[in-house]
Coordinates of C-alpha atoms and ligand atoms in Angstrom, one line a residue:
M183 CA 87.3 -64.3 -35.7
K184 CA 85.2 -67.6 -34.9
T185 CA 87.5 -70.5 -36.4
H186 CA 85.9 -73.6 -38.3
N187 CA 86.9 -76.9 -38.4
F188 CA 83.5 -78.0 -39.9
K189 CA 83.6 -81.2 -38.0
Y190 CA 80.5 -81.9 -35.8
N191 CA 79.8 -84.7 -33.6
P192 CA 76.6 -86.6 -34.1
I193 CA 74.2 -85.9 -31.0
N194 CA 71.1 -87.6 -32.8
N195 CA 70.5 -91.1 -34.1
F196 CA 70.9 -91.4 -37.8
P197 CA 68.0 -91.7 -39.9
K198 CA 67.8 -94.9 -41.9
S199 CA 67.0 -93.9 -45.0
G200 CA 65.5 -90.4 -46.4
L201 CA 65.8 -87.6 -49.0
V202 CA 67.2 -83.9 -48.9
S203 CA 66.2 -81.9 -51.8
A204 CA 68.1 -78.3 -52.6
E205 CA 68.2 -75.7 -54.9
S206 CA 71.3 -73.7 -55.8
P207 CA 71.9 -71.1 -58.4
S208 CA 75.0 -70.1 -60.9
N209 CA 76.9 -66.9 -60.2
I210 CA 78.9 -64.6 -62.5
A211 CA 82.3 -63.5 -61.2
L212 CA 82.8 -59.5 -61.4
V213 CA 86.3 -59.8 -60.0
K214 CA 87.3 -63.2 -61.3
Y215 CA 89.1 -66.0 -59.6
W216 CA 91.9 -67.1 -61.7
G217 CA 94.7 -69.1 -60.3
K218 CA 94.5 -71.6 -57.6
K219 CA 96.8 -74.0 -55.0
P220 CA 96.2 -77.3 -53.7
I221 CA 93.4 -78.0 -52.4
Q222 CA 91.1 -75.7 -54.0
I223 CA 92.8 -72.3 -52.6
P224 CA 92.6 -69.2 -54.5
T225 CA 95.6 -67.1 -55.5
N226 CA 93.1 -64.1 -55.3
P227 CA 89.9 -63.0 -53.8
S228 CA 86.8 -62.8 -56.1
L229 CA 83.3 -61.3 -56.1
S230 CA 80.2 -62.4 -57.6
F231 CA 76.8 -61.7 -58.3
T232 CA 74.6 -64.7 -57.3
L233 CA 72.0 -65.5 -60.3
K234 CA 68.4 -66.6 -60.0
N235 CA 66.8 -68.4 -62.9
C236 CA 69.8 -70.6 -64.0
H237 CA 70.2 -73.0 -61.0
T238 CA 70.3 -76.8 -60.3
V239 CA 68.0 -78.7 -58.1
T240 CA 69.7 -81.9 -56.8
S241 CA 67.9 -84.6 -54.2
I242 CA 70.0 -87.1 -52.3
E243 CA 68.3 -90.0 -51.5
F244 CA 70.4 -92.3 -48.8
K245 CA 69.8 -95.6 -47.3
K246 CA 72.0 -97.1 -44.8
S247 CA 74.5 -99.2 -46.1
N248 CA 77.3 -101.4 -45.3
N249 CA 79.5 -100.0 -48.2
F250 CA 79.6 -96.6 -49.6
S251 CA 78.2 -96.2 -53.1
F252 CA 76.6 -93.3 -55.0
N253 CA 74.8 -92.8 -58.5
F254 CA 74.0 -89.7 -60.2
T255 CA 71.3 -89.0 -62.7
I256 CA 71.0 -85.6 -64.9
D257 CA 67.6 -85.0 -66.3
G258 CA 66.5 -88.6 -65.2
K259 CA 69.6 -90.1 -67.1
K260 CA 72.8 -91.7 -66.1
N261 CA 75.6 -89.1 -67.2
T262 CA 79.5 -90.7 -66.5
S263 CA 81.2 -87.6 -67.5
F264 CA 80.7 -85.9 -64.1
L265 CA 81.7 -88.6 -62.1
P266 CA 85.2 -88.2 -61.7
K267 CA 84.3 -84.7 -60.3
I268 CA 81.9 -86.2 -58.0
E269 CA 84.1 -88.8 -56.8
A270 CA 87.1 -86.4 -56.4
F271 CA 84.8 -84.3 -54.3
F272 CA 83.7 -87.3 -52.2
S273 CA 87.1 -88.1 -51.1
R274 CA 88.0 -84.4 -50.4
I275 CA 84.8 -84.2 -48.4
K276 CA 85.1 -87.6 -46.4
E277 CA 86.9 -86.3 -43.2
F278 CA 84.5 -83.5 -43.1
T279 CA 81.3 -85.6 -43.6
P280 CA 82.0 -89.3 -42.2
F281 CA 78.6 -90.0 -41.2
L282 CA 77.7 -89.9 -45.1
F283 CA 79.7 -92.7 -45.9
Q284 CA 77.5 -95.2 -44.2
Y285 CA 74.7 -94.4 -46.8
S286 CA 74.2 -95.4 -50.4
I287 CA 73.1 -92.6 -51.7
A288 CA 71.3 -91.9 -55.6
I289 CA 72.0 -88.1 -56.3
S290 CA 69.6 -86.8 -58.9
T291 CA 70.1 -83.4 -60.6
K292 CA 68.2 -81.2 -63.1
N293 CA 69.2 -77.7 -64.5
T294 CA 67.0 -75.0 -65.4
F295 CA 69.7 -74.5 -68.0
P296 CA 70.6 -76.3 -71.1
H297 CA 73.5 -78.6 -70.0
S298 CA 75.4 -77.6 -73.2
S299 CA 75.1 -74.2 -72.9
G300 CA 78.5 -73.5 -72.0
I301 CA 77.1 -72.2 -68.6
A302 CA 79.0 -73.8 -65.9
S303 CA 76.7 -76.2 -64.4
S304 CA 79.7 -77.0 -61.6
A305 CA 78.8 -73.9 -59.4
S306 CA 75.2 -74.6 -59.0
G307 CA 75.8 -78.5 -59.1
F308 CA 78.1 -78.6 -56.3
S309 CA 76.7 -76.2 -54.0
A310 CA 73.2 -77.9 -54.2
L311 CA 74.6 -80.9 -53.6
A312 CA 76.9 -79.7 -50.7
L313 CA 73.7 -78.0 -49.2
A314 CA 71.8 -81.1 -49.2
I315 CA 74.5 -82.9 -47.7
V316 CA 74.6 -80.3 -44.7
Q317 CA 71.1 -80.4 -44.4
L318 CA 71.2 -84.1 -43.6
E319 CA 74.3 -83.5 -41.0
Q320 CA 72.3 -80.5 -39.4
K321 CA 69.4 -83.4 -38.8
I322 CA 72.1 -85.3 -36.3
S323 CA 74.0 -83.0 -35.3
D324 CA 73.6 -79.3 -33.3
F325 CA 74.7 -76.1 -35.4
S326 CA 72.8 -72.7 -36.6
D327 CA 71.8 -72.2 -40.0
E328 CA 74.4 -69.6 -40.5
D329 CA 76.9 -72.4 -39.8
K330 CA 75.2 -74.9 -42.2
Y331 CA 75.6 -72.2 -45.1
L332 CA 79.4 -71.7 -44.1
K333 CA 79.6 -75.8 -44.2
A334 CA 77.9 -75.8 -47.5
S335 CA 80.1 -73.1 -48.9
F336 CA 83.3 -74.9 -47.5
L337 CA 82.1 -78.2 -49.0
S338 CA 81.0 -76.6 -52.3
R339 CA 84.6 -75.0 -52.8
L340 CA 86.2 -78.6 -52.7
G341 CA 83.9 -79.7 -55.7
S342 CA 84.6 -76.1 -57.6
G343 CA 86.0 -73.1 -56.6
S344 CA 83.2 -70.7 -57.8
A345 CA 80.7 -72.9 -56.2
S346 CA 81.6 -71.6 -52.9
R347 CA 80.3 -68.5 -53.6
S348 CA 76.6 -69.9 -55.0
L349 CA 75.2 -70.1 -51.5
Y350 CA 74.7 -66.7 -50.8
G351 CA 72.9 -63.7 -52.7
P352 CA 73.0 -61.3 -53.5
C353 CA 77.0 -60.9 -53.8
A354 CA 79.2 -63.4 -52.4
I355 CA 82.9 -63.0 -51.9
W356 CA 85.4 -66.1 -51.7
G357 CA 89.3 -65.6 -50.7
H358 CA 90.9 -63.6 -48.2
H359 CA 91.3 -60.0 -48.5
K360 CA 93.4 -58.0 -46.1
S361 CA 90.8 -55.3 -45.7
I362 CA 87.7 -57.6 -45.7
E363 CA 86.5 -59.1 -42.4
F364 CA 85.7 -62.4 -42.4
S365 CA 87.1 -63.3 -45.9
N366 CA 88.7 -66.4 -46.3
N367 CA 90.1 -69.0 -48.8
E368 CA 88.0 -71.8 -47.5
F369 CA 84.5 -70.5 -47.8
A370 CA 82.6 -67.8 -49.2
I371 CA 81.0 -65.1 -47.4
P372 CA 77.8 -63.0 -48.1
H373 CA 78.1 -59.6 -49.2
L374 CA 75.2 -57.4 -48.5
K375 CA 76.2 -53.9 -48.7
I376 CA 75.0 -53.1 -52.2
H377 CA 72.8 -50.4 -53.9
P378 CA 69.4 -51.5 -54.8
T379 CA 70.2 -50.6 -58.1
F380 CA 72.5 -54.0 -58.4
K381 CA 70.1 -55.8 -56.0
S382 CA 67.9 -56.1 -59.2
Y383 CA 70.7 -56.0 -61.8
Q384 CA 70.0 -58.0 -64.9
D385 CA 72.3 -60.6 -66.5
T386 CA 71.1 -61.6 -70.0
I387 CA 73.3 -64.4 -71.3
L388 CA 74.0 -64.6 -74.9
L389 CA 74.9 -68.2 -75.8
I390 CA 77.7 -67.4 -78.4
D391 CA 79.2 -70.8 -78.5
K392 CA 77.5 -74.0 -76.9
G393 CA 80.4 -76.5 -77.8
V394 CA 82.8 -78.1 -75.3
K395 CA 85.7 -75.8 -74.1
K396 CA 88.7 -76.8 -75.5
V397 CA 90.5 -76.0 -72.1
S398 CA 88.9 -76.7 -68.8
S399 CA 89.0 -74.1 -66.1
T400 CA 91.0 -76.2 -64.1
V401 CA 93.9 -76.6 -66.6
G402 CA 93.7 -72.9 -66.9
H403 CA 93.7 -72.1 -63.4
N404 CA 97.0 -74.3 -63.0
L405 CA 98.6 -72.3 -66.0
M406 CA 98.6 -69.1 -63.6
N407 CA 101.1 -71.0 -61.3
N408 CA 104.0 -70.2 -64.0
H409 CA 102.5 -67.2 -65.7
P410 CA 104.5 -64.1 -66.1
F411 CA 102.3 -61.7 -65.3
S412 CA 100.6 -63.6 -62.1
E413 CA 101.8 -61.4 -59.2
Q414 CA 100.6 -58.2 -61.0
R415 CA 97.3 -59.9 -61.6
Y416 CA 96.7 -61.3 -57.9
N417 CA 97.4 -57.6 -56.9
Q418 CA 95.1 -56.0 -59.6
A419 CA 92.5 -58.3 -58.4
N420 CA 92.5 -57.4 -54.7
Q421 CA 92.7 -53.5 -55.6
N422 CA 89.7 -54.4 -58.1
L423 CA 87.8 -55.9 -55.3
K424 CA 88.3 -53.3 -52.8
E425 CA 87.0 -50.5 -55.1
L426 CA 84.1 -52.9 -56.2
I427 CA 82.8 -53.2 -53.1
T428 CA 82.6 -49.2 -53.1
L429 CA 81.0 -49.1 -56.2
L430 CA 78.5 -51.6 -55.5
E431 CA 77.6 -49.6 -52.2
T432 CA 77.4 -46.0 -53.8
E433 CA 76.0 -47.1 -57.3
D434 CA 78.9 -45.8 -59.3
I435 CA 77.4 -47.4 -62.6
E436 CA 80.2 -45.7 -64.7
K437 CA 83.2 -47.0 -62.7
F438 CA 81.4 -50.6 -62.1
I439 CA 81.2 -51.0 -65.8
S440 CA 85.0 -50.1 -66.2
L441 CA 86.5 -52.0 -63.5
T442 CA 84.1 -55.1 -64.5
E443 CA 85.0 -54.9 -68.4
S444 CA 88.3 -54.6 -67.3
E445 CA 88.3 -57.8 -65.4
A446 CA 86.6 -59.9 -68.1
L447 CA 89.0 -58.8 -70.7
T448 CA 91.9 -59.3 -68.2
L449 CA 90.8 -62.8 -67.4
H450 CA 91.0 -63.7 -71.1
A451 CA 94.2 -61.9 -71.5
M452 CA 95.6 -64.3 -68.7
M453 CA 94.7 -67.1 -71.1
M454 CA 96.2 -65.4 -74.0
T455 CA 99.8 -64.7 -72.5
S456 CA 99.3 -68.4 -70.7
N457 CA 101.9 -71.0 -71.9
P458 CA 100.5 -72.6 -73.6
Y459 CA 98.5 -70.2 -74.7
F460 CA 94.8 -70.3 -75.6
I461 CA 91.9 -68.5 -76.6
L462 CA 88.1 -68.8 -75.7
M463 CA 86.5 -66.0 -77.0
K464 CA 84.9 -66.7 -80.6
E465 CA 84.6 -64.1 -83.2
G466 CA 81.2 -63.6 -81.8
T467 CA 82.2 -62.7 -78.6
V468 CA 84.4 -60.1 -79.8
S469 CA 81.5 -58.6 -82.3
V470 CA 79.4 -58.4 -79.4
I471 CA 81.5 -56.5 -76.9
E472 CA 82.0 -54.2 -79.9
R473 CA 78.4 -53.8 -80.5
I474 CA 78.0 -53.5 -76.8
W475 CA 80.5 -50.1 -76.8
E476 CA 78.7 -48.4 -79.9
F477 CA 75.4 -49.3 -78.2
R478 CA 76.5 -47.2 -74.7
K479 CA 78.4 -44.7 -76.6
E480 CA 75.4 -43.6 -78.9
T481 CA 72.6 -44.4 -76.3
N482 CA 74.2 -43.6 -73.0
I483 CA 72.6 -46.6 -71.4
P484 CA 74.5 -48.4 -68.7
L485 CA 74.8 -51.6 -70.4
S486 CA 77.9 -53.5 -70.2
F487 CA 79.4 -57.3 -70.4
T488 CA 81.4 -59.9 -68.4
L489 CA 82.7 -63.1 -69.5
D490 CA 83.5 -66.2 -68.0
A491 CA 86.1 -68.9 -69.1
G492 CA 84.2 -69.1 -72.2
A493 CA 82.7 -67.7 -75.2
N494 CA 79.5 -66.5 -73.9
V495 CA 78.6 -62.8 -73.2
H496 CA 76.9 -61.8 -69.9
L497 CA 75.1 -58.6 -70.3
L498 CA 74.9 -56.5 -67.3
Y499 CA 72.5 -54.0 -67.0
P500 CA 69.7 -51.9 -64.6
K501 CA 66.3 -53.3 -64.5
S502 CA 65.0 -50.5 -65.6
Y503 CA 66.6 -50.9 -69.2
K504 CA 65.4 -54.3 -69.6
Q505 CA 62.9 -53.7 -72.5
T506 CA 65.3 -51.3 -74.4
V507 CA 68.0 -54.0 -73.9
M508 CA 65.8 -56.6 -75.0
D509 CA 64.6 -54.8 -78.2
F510 CA 68.7 -54.2 -78.7
I511 CA 69.5 -57.9 -78.3
Q512 CA 66.6 -58.6 -80.8
S513 CA 67.7 -56.2 -83.5
E514 CA 71.6 -56.5 -83.2
L515 CA 73.0 -59.3 -81.1
I516 CA 70.7 -62.2 -81.6
V517 CA 73.0 -62.8 -84.9
F518 CA 75.8 -63.9 -83.0
C519 CA 74.0 -66.7 -80.7
E520 CA 73.9 -69.9 -81.7
N521 CA 70.5 -70.9 -82.3
Q522 CA 69.4 -67.3 -81.4
Q523 CA 69.7 -68.5 -77.8
Y524 CA 69.8 -66.5 -74.9
I525 CA 68.9 -66.5 -71.3
C526 CA 67.7 -63.8 -69.1
D527 CA 68.9 -64.1 -65.8
E528 CA 69.1 -61.4 -62.6
V529 CA 70.8 -61.0 -59.5
G530 CA 69.2 -63.9 -56.9
S531 CA 69.6 -64.8 -53.3
G532 CA 71.2 -67.8 -53.1
A533 CA 70.4 -71.4 -52.1
K534 CA 67.7 -72.8 -50.5
I535 CA 66.4 -76.1 -49.3
L536 CA 63.2 -77.3 -51.0
K537 CA 62.4 -80.5 -49.1
E538 CA 63.6 -83.2 -46.3
S539 CA 61.9 -86.4 -45.2
Y540 CA 64.0 -88.9 -42.7
A541 CA 63.0 -92.7 -41.6
Ligands
DP6_840 C1 86.4 -67.4 -64.8 O1 85.3 -72.6 -60.7 O2 84.9 -73.4 -62.8 O3 84.7 -68.6 -63.8 O4 87.7 -74.8 -59.2 O5 88.7 -75.7 -61.0 O6 86.1 -76.1 -60.3 P1 87.5 -75.2 -60.6 O7 87.2 -73.7 -61.3 P2 85.9 -73.0 -61.6 O8 86.6 -71.5 -62.2 C2 85.6 -70.4 -62.5 C3 86.7 -69.3 -63.4 C4 85.6 -68.1 -63.5 C5 86.2 -67.1 -63.0 C6 85.0 -67.2 -61.4 O9 83.9 -67.8 -61.6 O10 85.7 -66.3 -60.4

């Protein structure tokens, strides 16, 4: 296997100033990453669907400067709540991106989804920022587009683990698995062998609770370190990942549903059995899950759910059932959504550069 140290020598002149803009989507894990070791090393491998409509557009405007500095705006406004995470990100990536630290940088970012929706903006946000940075590096060094995405995934991981998976669609795998070639803990790899049904799979996100989570993902991950069931969980995730790969390829939707719903509930079971324990689901989360099970039983339509580290419910289903599921949401599920809000998304193709200019 090719080894990477992600340190490239500059061969061209550094631009004095410029702008790079990148777009990157959110993703939803089917086999969940829950538990990590320093620095941002997952305790089990994960696999996600890359999304399409929920994405972040990030521009970095850079200018040569004697001192490195950055400022950050979201939707045109300064936002200090993200600064600690971005500062930690810059200090972690410094050894891999030394060229960046000769500039002062203005980062402006926009999300297509509401900031307070409970949808994690860190996955799309860090992956868009990382891709923009590596695009600038590609301008002054010599490496392929394939290596550009690898490095962007590697850097994204240092911002937020799940961000490493957002670079690639339709699916991405992050974390070492003994039977998956090239899988590793440092960056995600694309996973392409999936049936067309899954390539256009729908994810309608019901916004059950838009408030700030009581326990952050970072705290939750760390609680896995002294968790009574951690070893069993890591073994299960490895096993589930292997099975899921086959199900995605063969279009075994029934087994896909039982595996992914079990993953979602196991994630929350881990939270409920941590010390200290906590619950991120709300009453609406559980009610929606029950309605989905009833609907599936009555109609035989393969509608299922997954959850991330919050109360929102991701409804997963093949595109051909879109209208029926929309009618079901309107008639039975919308009452559980805060301000009747939900977001229609589907499987997408990953991150891309939107524009670049240098002086
Ligand atoms: C439940 O990637 O948000 O969504 O690495 O601390 O930033 P950090 O955590 P984060 O954790 C995501 C957890 C999850 C499962 C997943 O996306 O795999």
